[in-house]
Amino acid sequence: MHEFTFKDNELYCEDIKISTIAKKFPTPFYLYSYKTLIDHYRKLKTAFSAISPLICFSVKSNSNIAMLRALVKNGAGLDIVSGGELYRARLAGADPKKIVYAGVGKRPDEIMDAIKFGILFFNVESEEELETIQNIAASLKKRVNIAIRINPDVVPKTHSHIATGKGDSKFGLDFETVHKIFNSQWRYPDLKIRGVHIHIGSQIVDADPFEEAIRKVLDFLKKYNIEVDHFNIGGGLGIIYSIENPQTAKNFAKRILPILKKTRLKIILEPGRFISGNSGILVTKVLYTKITPRNTFVIVDGGMSELIRPSLYTAYHKIVPVKVAQDSSQTCDKVDIVGPICESGDFLGKDRLLPMMHKGDLLAVMGAGAYGFAMSSNYNSRPRAAEVMVINSKVHIIRRQEDYADLVRGESIPKELK
Ligand code: LLP
């Protein structure tokens, strides 16, 4: 459920007309509902309340500091993957003891900053990384908490680009290597291996692969008598973009809680999309329509620079007019909704049934709160979009639209060229 709903043929964000918001901010812009964001966080928290897990929101899905602040204020921790995300986490006032840090390529300077900030764990993904963290911990004379990311070799049914728990992926370590690490902890005197971590992929709609991965890890810990106190079961919960029928937080908990309850481990979850995905939309305006012998194109002012998911993963995002014409007998056409970028792969939706669109009409691209703005770019020298959030019937700008000066910030022309 989300708070983008139609009333009298007009799309609202909570109780505010989106057409009214669009008069204040230039399109394209991202629009978030605070209520939807927090509702999703709470849904998960409630579903798992029997074991009071730490829920670390995955910053990569939406890293705007206002979004992070909203979640942090409501008790969330954060899952980060870079020094930049650590910087954002600090600005959002995150509790260091609720931050976990994953990623296969952490740089020494990033590791050093995170240790100094006092994060809960690094989710370590290779032996060389362990050695690096050990050396930095020794130089700082700090004891550093570690969780080992295990690659459980399970096959989640999702797009190959977002499957991470298969044996051939770059993420995590195989059971044998993890066993070896636990047997050679003396090599890491300044590290305390306190947990294990998995993250098997993203947009996973069914609980089977989660259950399989969790069981594999617990069996492994038992078999080798490995003692840790934390188990981070990752993120990856799927949401509805089109016809998916993903497990609800409640059903997911029903499936895996009985297994987790049998352990004494403190459980960490690190969902991104489940919390942020449906909390945001992209609002874009029709620039032109064009009918060719083969297709009808609706050309809008937002494209792959704002939302790359359709181009990159052929991801489906529902697209709806912000105002539906009163005349319901209006016929719908099959159209391609495309952006202004000079790439044939620049589309937001193909073969969509839409009523006749006109210049200036607004369209809403739904389910764009996760991996939307976060993956946007300046391609074709397009200033990045504004981000706007509705909180308690008030509209707040949480990132202004970039201008042309932002585009060239940091660039310079060498003297020789002047
Ligand atoms: N934890 C780790 C270690 C991750 O790598 C990720 C996402 C998450 C948690 C959160 O996953 P989520 O709950 O959001 O599924 N750009 C792609 C998704 C890439 C996911 C990367 N890792 C997309 O637009 O679908």
Coordinates of C-alpha atoms and ligand atoms in Angstrom, one line a residue:
M1 CA 0.0 0.0 0.0
H2 CA 1.1 3.5 -0.6
E3 CA -0.2 7.1 -0.4
F4 CA -0.3 7.9 -4.1
T5 CA -4.0 7.4 -4.9
F6 CA -6.7 8.8 -7.2
K7 CA -9.5 10.9 -5.9
D8 CA -12.0 12.4 -8.4
N9 CA -9.7 11.5 -11.3
E10 CA -6.7 13.3 -9.8
L11 CA -3.6 11.7 -8.4
Y12 CA -2.7 12.7 -4.9
C13 CA 0.3 12.3 -2.7
E14 CA -1.2 11.8 0.7
D15 CA -3.8 14.6 0.8
I16 CA -2.2 16.9 -1.7
K17 CA -2.9 17.1 -5.4
I18 CA 0.2 16.3 -7.4
S19 CA -0.9 18.8 -10.1
T20 CA -0.7 21.5 -7.4
I21 CA 2.8 20.4 -6.4
A22 CA 3.9 20.4 -10.0
K23 CA 3.0 24.1 -10.2
K24 CA 5.7 24.8 -7.6
F25 CA 8.5 22.6 -8.9
P26 CA 9.9 22.2 -12.4
T27 CA 9.5 18.7 -13.8
P28 CA 10.8 16.1 -13.8
F29 CA 11.0 15.7 -10.0
Y30 CA 10.9 12.9 -7.5
L31 CA 8.0 13.0 -5.1
Y32 CA 8.1 11.1 -1.8
S33 CA 5.4 10.3 0.8
Y34 CA 6.8 10.4 4.3
K35 CA 3.8 8.3 5.5
T36 CA 4.4 5.6 3.0
L37 CA 8.1 5.4 3.8
I38 CA 7.6 5.1 7.6
D39 CA 4.6 2.7 7.2
H40 CA 6.8 0.3 5.3
Y41 CA 9.6 0.5 7.9
R42 CA 7.0 -0.1 10.6
K43 CA 5.4 -3.0 8.8
L44 CA 8.7 -4.9 8.9
K45 CA 9.4 -3.9 12.4
T46 CA 6.0 -5.1 13.6
A47 CA 6.2 -8.3 11.6
F48 CA 9.5 -9.2 13.3
S49 CA 8.7 -7.7 16.7
A50 CA 9.0 -11.2 18.4
I51 CA 12.8 -11.0 17.9
S52 CA 13.3 -7.2 17.9
P53 CA 15.8 -7.2 15.0
L54 CA 17.9 -4.2 14.0
I55 CA 16.5 -2.9 10.7
C56 CA 19.3 -1.2 8.8
F57 CA 17.8 0.7 5.8
S58 CA 19.9 0.2 2.7
V59 CA 21.1 3.7 1.9
K60 CA 22.0 2.8 -1.7
S61 CA 18.3 2.5 -2.6
N62 CA 17.6 6.1 -1.7
S63 CA 20.3 8.2 -0.1
N64 CA 18.7 11.6 0.3
I65 CA 19.6 12.8 3.8
A66 CA 15.9 13.8 4.5
M67 CA 14.8 10.2 3.7
L68 CA 17.6 8.8 5.9
R69 CA 16.8 11.3 8.7
A70 CA 13.1 10.3 8.6
L71 CA 14.0 6.6 9.1
V72 CA 16.7 7.2 11.6
K73 CA 14.3 9.4 13.7
N74 CA 12.0 6.4 13.7
G75 CA 14.7 4.1 15.1
A76 CA 16.2 2.6 11.9
G77 CA 19.8 1.8 11.5
L78 CA 21.6 2.1 8.1
D79 CA 23.3 -0.3 5.7
I80 CA 26.1 1.5 3.9
V81 CA 28.6 0.7 1.1
S82 CA 30.9 3.6 0.8
G83 CA 32.6 6.6 2.4
G84 CA 30.0 8.8 0.7
E85 CA 27.1 6.8 2.3
L86 CA 28.9 7.1 5.7
Y87 CA 29.1 10.9 5.2
R88 CA 25.3 10.9 4.5
A89 CA 24.6 8.7 7.5
R90 CA 26.4 11.2 9.7
L91 CA 24.5 14.1 8.3
A92 CA 21.3 12.2 8.9
G93 CA 22.3 11.8 12.6
A94 CA 22.5 8.0 12.4
D95 CA 23.6 6.1 15.5
P96 CA 27.0 4.6 14.6
K97 CA 26.1 1.5 16.6
K98 CA 23.3 0.9 14.1
I99 CA 25.4 1.1 11.0
V100 CA 26.6 -1.9 9.0
Y101 CA 29.1 -1.5 6.1
A102 CA 29.1 -4.0 3.2
G103 CA 30.7 -4.0 -0.3
V104 CA 33.5 -5.9 -2.0
G105 CA 35.8 -2.9 -2.5
K106 CA 36.1 -0.8 0.6
R107 CA 39.1 1.5 0.4
P108 CA 41.5 1.9 3.3
D109 CA 40.5 5.5 3.9
E110 CA 36.8 4.5 3.9
I111 CA 37.6 1.8 6.4
M112 CA 39.5 4.2 8.6
D113 CA 36.7 6.7 8.7
A114 CA 34.1 4.1 9.5
I115 CA 36.3 2.7 12.4
K116 CA 36.7 6.2 13.8
F117 CA 33.0 6.8 13.6
G118 CA 32.5 3.6 15.6
I119 CA 30.1 1.6 13.3
L120 CA 28.6 -1.7 14.5
F121 CA 30.2 -4.0 11.9
F122 CA 32.0 -4.3 8.6
N123 CA 30.5 -7.0 6.5
V124 CA 33.7 -8.4 5.1
E125 CA 33.8 -9.9 1.7
S126 CA 37.3 -11.2 1.2
E127 CA 40.4 -12.4 3.1
E128 CA 42.5 -9.5 1.8
E129 CA 39.9 -7.1 3.1
L130 CA 40.1 -8.8 6.5
E131 CA 43.9 -8.2 6.5
T132 CA 43.4 -4.6 5.5
I133 CA 40.9 -4.0 8.3
Q134 CA 43.2 -5.8 10.7
N135 CA 46.2 -3.5 9.8
I136 CA 44.1 -0.4 10.1
A137 CA 42.6 -1.5 13.4
A138 CA 46.1 -2.2 14.7
S139 CA 47.4 1.2 13.6
L140 CA 44.4 2.9 15.3
K141 CA 44.7 0.7 18.4
K142 CA 41.1 -0.2 18.1
R143 CA 39.2 -3.5 18.4
V144 CA 36.9 -3.7 15.4
N145 CA 33.8 -5.8 15.0
I146 CA 33.4 -7.9 11.9
A147 CA 30.7 -10.0 10.2
I148 CA 31.7 -12.3 7.4
R149 CA 29.6 -12.2 4.3
I150 CA 28.8 -15.7 3.2
N151 CA 27.8 -16.5 -0.3
P152 CA 25.3 -19.3 0.3
D153 CA 25.1 -20.3 -3.3
V154 CA 21.3 -20.1 -3.7
V155 CA 19.5 -19.1 -6.9
P156 CA 16.9 -16.4 -6.3
K157 CA 14.4 -15.9 -9.1
T158 CA 15.3 -12.3 -10.0
H159 CA 17.0 -10.4 -12.8
S160 CA 20.6 -11.7 -13.2
H161 CA 22.1 -8.2 -12.5
I162 CA 20.6 -8.1 -9.1
A163 CA 21.2 -11.7 -8.0
T164 CA 24.1 -11.8 -5.5
G165 CA 23.8 -15.1 -3.6
K166 CA 24.9 -17.5 -6.4
G167 CA 28.2 -19.2 -6.2
D168 CA 29.6 -17.4 -9.2
S169 CA 28.9 -13.9 -8.0
K170 CA 31.6 -11.5 -6.7
F171 CA 29.8 -11.1 -3.3
G172 CA 30.6 -12.9 -0.1
L173 CA 32.8 -15.9 0.6
D174 CA 32.1 -19.6 0.1
F175 CA 31.6 -21.8 3.2
E176 CA 35.0 -23.4 3.0
T177 CA 36.8 -20.1 3.0
V178 CA 34.6 -18.8 5.8
H179 CA 35.4 -22.0 7.9
K180 CA 39.1 -21.4 7.3
I181 CA 38.7 -17.8 8.5
F182 CA 37.0 -18.8 11.7
N183 CA 39.8 -21.4 12.3
S184 CA 42.5 -18.7 11.9
Q185 CA 41.1 -15.9 13.9
W186 CA 44.5 -15.6 15.6
R187 CA 45.7 -13.9 12.4
Y188 CA 43.4 -11.0 13.2
P189 CA 44.1 -10.0 16.8
D190 CA 42.4 -6.7 16.6
L191 CA 39.2 -7.9 15.0
K192 CA 36.3 -9.6 16.7
I193 CA 34.3 -11.8 14.3
R194 CA 30.9 -11.3 15.8
G195 CA 28.5 -12.1 13.0
V196 CA 27.7 -13.6 9.7
H197 CA 26.0 -11.9 6.8
I198 CA 24.1 -12.8 3.7
H199 CA 22.4 -10.8 1.0
I200 CA 21.2 -13.1 -1.8
G201 CA 19.8 -10.5 -4.2
S202 CA 17.1 -7.9 -4.8
Q203 CA 13.4 -7.8 -5.8
I204 CA 12.9 -11.4 -4.6
V205 CA 9.2 -12.1 -4.4
D206 CA 9.1 -15.5 -2.7
A207 CA 10.4 -16.6 0.7
D208 CA 12.0 -20.0 -0.5
P209 CA 15.4 -18.7 -1.4
F210 CA 15.7 -16.7 1.8
E211 CA 14.7 -19.7 3.8
E212 CA 17.2 -21.9 2.0
A213 CA 20.0 -19.5 2.5
I214 CA 19.3 -18.9 6.2
R215 CA 19.1 -22.7 6.8
K216 CA 22.4 -23.3 5.0
V217 CA 24.1 -20.7 7.1
L218 CA 22.6 -22.0 10.4
D219 CA 23.5 -25.6 9.5
F220 CA 27.1 -24.4 8.7
L221 CA 27.4 -22.6 12.1
K222 CA 26.1 -25.7 13.9
K223 CA 28.2 -28.2 12.0
Y224 CA 31.5 -26.4 12.9
N225 CA 30.4 -25.1 16.3
I226 CA 31.0 -21.6 15.2
E227 CA 30.0 -19.0 17.7
V228 CA 28.8 -15.6 16.7
D229 CA 26.2 -13.3 18.2
H230 CA 24.8 -11.6 15.1
F231 CA 23.2 -12.9 11.9
N232 CA 22.5 -10.3 9.2
I233 CA 20.0 -11.8 6.7
G234 CA 20.3 -8.9 4.2
G235 CA 17.7 -7.2 2.2
G236 CA 16.1 -8.1 -1.1
L237 CA 12.3 -8.2 -0.3
G238 CA 10.4 -7.6 -3.5
I239 CA 7.6 -5.1 -4.1
I240 CA 4.8 -4.8 -6.5
Y241 CA 5.7 -3.0 -9.7
S242 CA 3.2 -4.7 -12.0
I243 CA 1.7 -8.2 -11.6
E244 CA 4.1 -9.5 -8.9
N245 CA 2.7 -11.1 -5.9
P246 CA 5.5 -10.7 -3.3
Q247 CA 5.4 -12.0 0.2
T248 CA 4.2 -9.5 2.6
A249 CA 6.3 -8.6 5.6
K250 CA 3.9 -10.6 7.7
N251 CA 4.1 -13.7 5.5
F252 CA 7.9 -13.4 5.2
A253 CA 8.2 -13.2 9.0
K254 CA 5.8 -16.2 9.3
R255 CA 8.2 -18.3 7.2
I256 CA 11.5 -17.4 8.7
L257 CA 10.7 -16.4 12.3
P258 CA 10.3 -20.0 13.5
I259 CA 13.8 -20.7 12.2
L260 CA 15.4 -17.6 13.6
K261 CA 13.7 -17.9 16.9
K262 CA 15.5 -21.2 17.5
T263 CA 18.8 -19.4 17.5
R264 CA 20.0 -16.9 20.1
L265 CA 21.4 -14.7 17.4
K266 CA 20.6 -11.0 17.2
I267 CA 19.1 -10.6 13.7
I268 CA 19.8 -7.7 11.4
L269 CA 17.7 -7.0 8.3
E270 CA 18.9 -4.5 5.6
P271 CA 16.0 -3.8 3.3
G272 CA 16.1 -1.0 0.8
R273 CA 13.4 -1.3 -1.8
F274 CA 10.8 -2.7 0.6
I275 CA 11.0 0.5 2.6
S276 CA 11.7 3.2 -0.1
G277 CA 10.3 1.7 -3.3
N278 CA 6.7 2.6 -3.1
S279 CA 7.3 5.7 -1.2
G280 CA 8.3 7.7 -4.3
I281 CA 7.2 8.5 -7.8
L282 CA 8.8 10.4 -10.7
V283 CA 6.6 13.2 -12.0
T284 CA 7.3 14.0 -15.6
K285 CA 5.7 16.2 -18.2
V286 CA 4.7 15.5 -21.8
L287 CA 6.8 17.5 -24.3
Y288 CA 5.6 16.1 -27.6
T289 CA 3.7 13.2 -29.1
K290 CA 4.8 11.7 -32.3
I291 CA 3.1 9.2 -34.5
T292 CA 5.3 7.2 -36.8
P293 CA 4.1 4.4 -39.2
R294 CA 5.1 1.8 -36.5
N295 CA 4.7 3.5 -33.1
T296 CA 3.2 6.3 -31.1
F297 CA 5.7 8.0 -28.9
V298 CA 4.9 10.1 -25.9
I299 CA 8.1 12.2 -25.4
V300 CA 8.5 13.3 -21.8
D301 CA 11.0 15.5 -20.0
G302 CA 12.3 12.7 -17.8
G303 CA 14.2 9.7 -19.1
M304 CA 17.0 7.3 -18.4
S305 CA 19.1 10.1 -16.7
E306 CA 16.4 10.3 -14.1
L307 CA 15.2 6.7 -13.9
I308 CA 17.5 4.1 -15.5
R309 CA 15.8 1.0 -14.3
P310 CA 13.7 0.4 -17.4
S311 CA 16.7 0.8 -19.7
L312 CA 19.1 -1.1 -17.6
Y313 CA 16.9 -4.0 -16.4
T314 CA 13.9 -3.7 -18.7
A315 CA 12.2 -3.0 -15.4
Y316 CA 8.5 -2.3 -15.5
H317 CA 7.2 0.8 -13.7
K318 CA 3.5 1.6 -13.9
I319 CA 2.9 5.0 -15.6
V320 CA -0.3 6.9 -15.0
P321 CA -1.6 10.3 -16.0
V322 CA -1.7 12.7 -13.0
K323 CA -5.1 13.9 -14.2
V324 CA -7.5 11.5 -15.9
A325 CA -9.9 13.2 -18.3
Q326 CA -13.5 13.4 -17.1
D327 CA -14.7 11.8 -20.2
S328 CA -14.2 8.1 -19.3
S329 CA -15.2 7.0 -22.8
Q330 CA -11.9 8.3 -24.0
T331 CA -10.0 5.6 -25.9
C332 CA -6.6 4.5 -25.0
D333 CA -3.6 4.1 -27.3
K334 CA -0.7 1.8 -27.1
V335 CA 2.3 4.1 -26.7
D336 CA 6.0 4.1 -25.9
I337 CA 6.8 6.7 -23.2
V338 CA 10.3 7.9 -24.0
G339 CA 12.7 10.4 -22.6
P340 CA 14.7 13.2 -24.3
I341 CA 18.1 11.4 -24.1
C342 CA 19.9 10.5 -27.4
E343 CA 19.9 6.7 -26.9
S344 CA 17.4 4.3 -28.3
G345 CA 17.4 2.6 -25.0
D346 CA 16.0 5.7 -23.3
F347 CA 12.4 4.8 -22.4
L348 CA 10.3 4.7 -19.3
G349 CA 7.6 2.3 -20.6
K350 CA 6.8 0.5 -23.9
D351 CA 3.5 -0.6 -25.3
R352 CA 1.5 1.1 -22.6
L353 CA -2.2 1.9 -22.8
L354 CA -2.7 5.5 -22.2
P355 CA -5.4 8.0 -23.0
M356 CA -4.5 10.6 -25.6
M357 CA -1.7 12.7 -24.2
H358 CA -1.1 16.3 -24.9
K359 CA 1.8 18.7 -24.5
G360 CA 2.0 19.8 -20.8
D361 CA 0.2 16.8 -19.4
L362 CA 1.7 15.2 -16.3
L363 CA 2.6 11.6 -16.0
A364 CA 3.5 9.7 -12.8
V365 CA 6.1 6.9 -12.9
M366 CA 5.2 4.7 -9.9
G367 CA 7.4 2.8 -7.6
A368 CA 10.4 5.0 -8.2
G369 CA 11.4 5.6 -4.6
A370 CA 14.2 2.9 -4.7
Y371 CA 17.1 3.0 -7.1
G372 CA 15.5 6.0 -8.9
F373 CA 17.2 9.2 -8.0
A374 CA 20.0 7.2 -6.4
M375 CA 21.0 5.9 -9.9
S376 CA 20.3 9.1 -11.8
S377 CA 23.0 10.8 -13.7
N378 CA 23.9 14.0 -15.6
Y379 CA 24.1 12.2 -18.9
N380 CA 23.4 14.5 -21.9
S381 CA 24.4 17.3 -19.5
R382 CA 21.0 17.3 -17.8
P383 CA 20.8 18.8 -14.4
R384 CA 19.6 16.3 -11.9
A385 CA 15.9 16.4 -10.8
A386 CA 14.6 17.9 -7.6
E387 CA 13.3 15.7 -4.8
V388 CA 10.3 16.7 -2.9
M389 CA 8.7 15.2 0.2
V390 CA 5.2 15.4 1.6
I391 CA 5.1 15.3 5.4
N392 CA 1.9 15.9 7.3
S393 CA 0.1 17.8 4.5
K394 CA 3.2 20.0 3.8
V395 CA 5.4 19.9 0.8
H396 CA 9.1 20.1 1.4
I397 CA 11.9 20.4 -1.1
I398 CA 14.6 17.9 0.0
R399 CA 16.9 18.5 -3.0
R400 CA 16.7 21.4 -5.3
Q401 CA 16.9 20.8 -9.0
E402 CA 20.5 21.2 -10.2
D403 CA 21.4 24.1 -12.5
Y404 CA 23.9 24.4 -15.3
A405 CA 26.6 25.6 -12.9
D406 CA 26.2 22.4 -10.9
L407 CA 26.9 20.5 -14.2
V408 CA 30.4 21.9 -14.5
R409 CA 31.3 22.1 -10.8
G410 CA 34.8 20.9 -10.3
E411 CA 35.7 21.1 -14.0
S412 CA 38.4 23.4 -15.3
I413 CA 40.1 24.3 -18.6
P414 CA 43.9 23.9 -18.5
K415 CA 46.0 27.1 -19.1
E416 CA 47.4 25.6 -22.3
L417 CA 43.9 25.6 -23.8
K418 CA 43.1 29.1 -23.0
Ligands
LLP1 N1 22.2 -5.3 1.4 C1 23.1 -5.4 0.5 C2 24.4 -5.9 0.9 C3 22.9 -5.0 -0.8 O1 23.8 -5.1 -1.7 C4 21.6 -4.5 -1.1 C5 21.3 -4.1 -2.5 C6 20.6 -4.4 -0.1 C7 20.9 -4.8 1.2 C8 19.2 -3.8 -0.4 O2 18.5 -4.6 -1.3 P1 17.0 -4.3 -1.5 O3 16.3 -4.6 -0.2 O4 16.8 -2.9 -1.9 O5 16.6 -5.3 -2.6 N2 19.7 -1.2 -8.7 C9 18.9 -2.4 -8.6 C10 19.1 -3.1 -7.2 C11 20.5 -3.3 -6.8 C12 20.6 -3.8 -5.4 C13 21.9 -3.8 -4.8 N3 22.1 -4.2 -3.5 C14 17.5 -2.1 -9.0 O6 17.2 -1.0 -9.4 O7 16.7 -3.0 -9.0

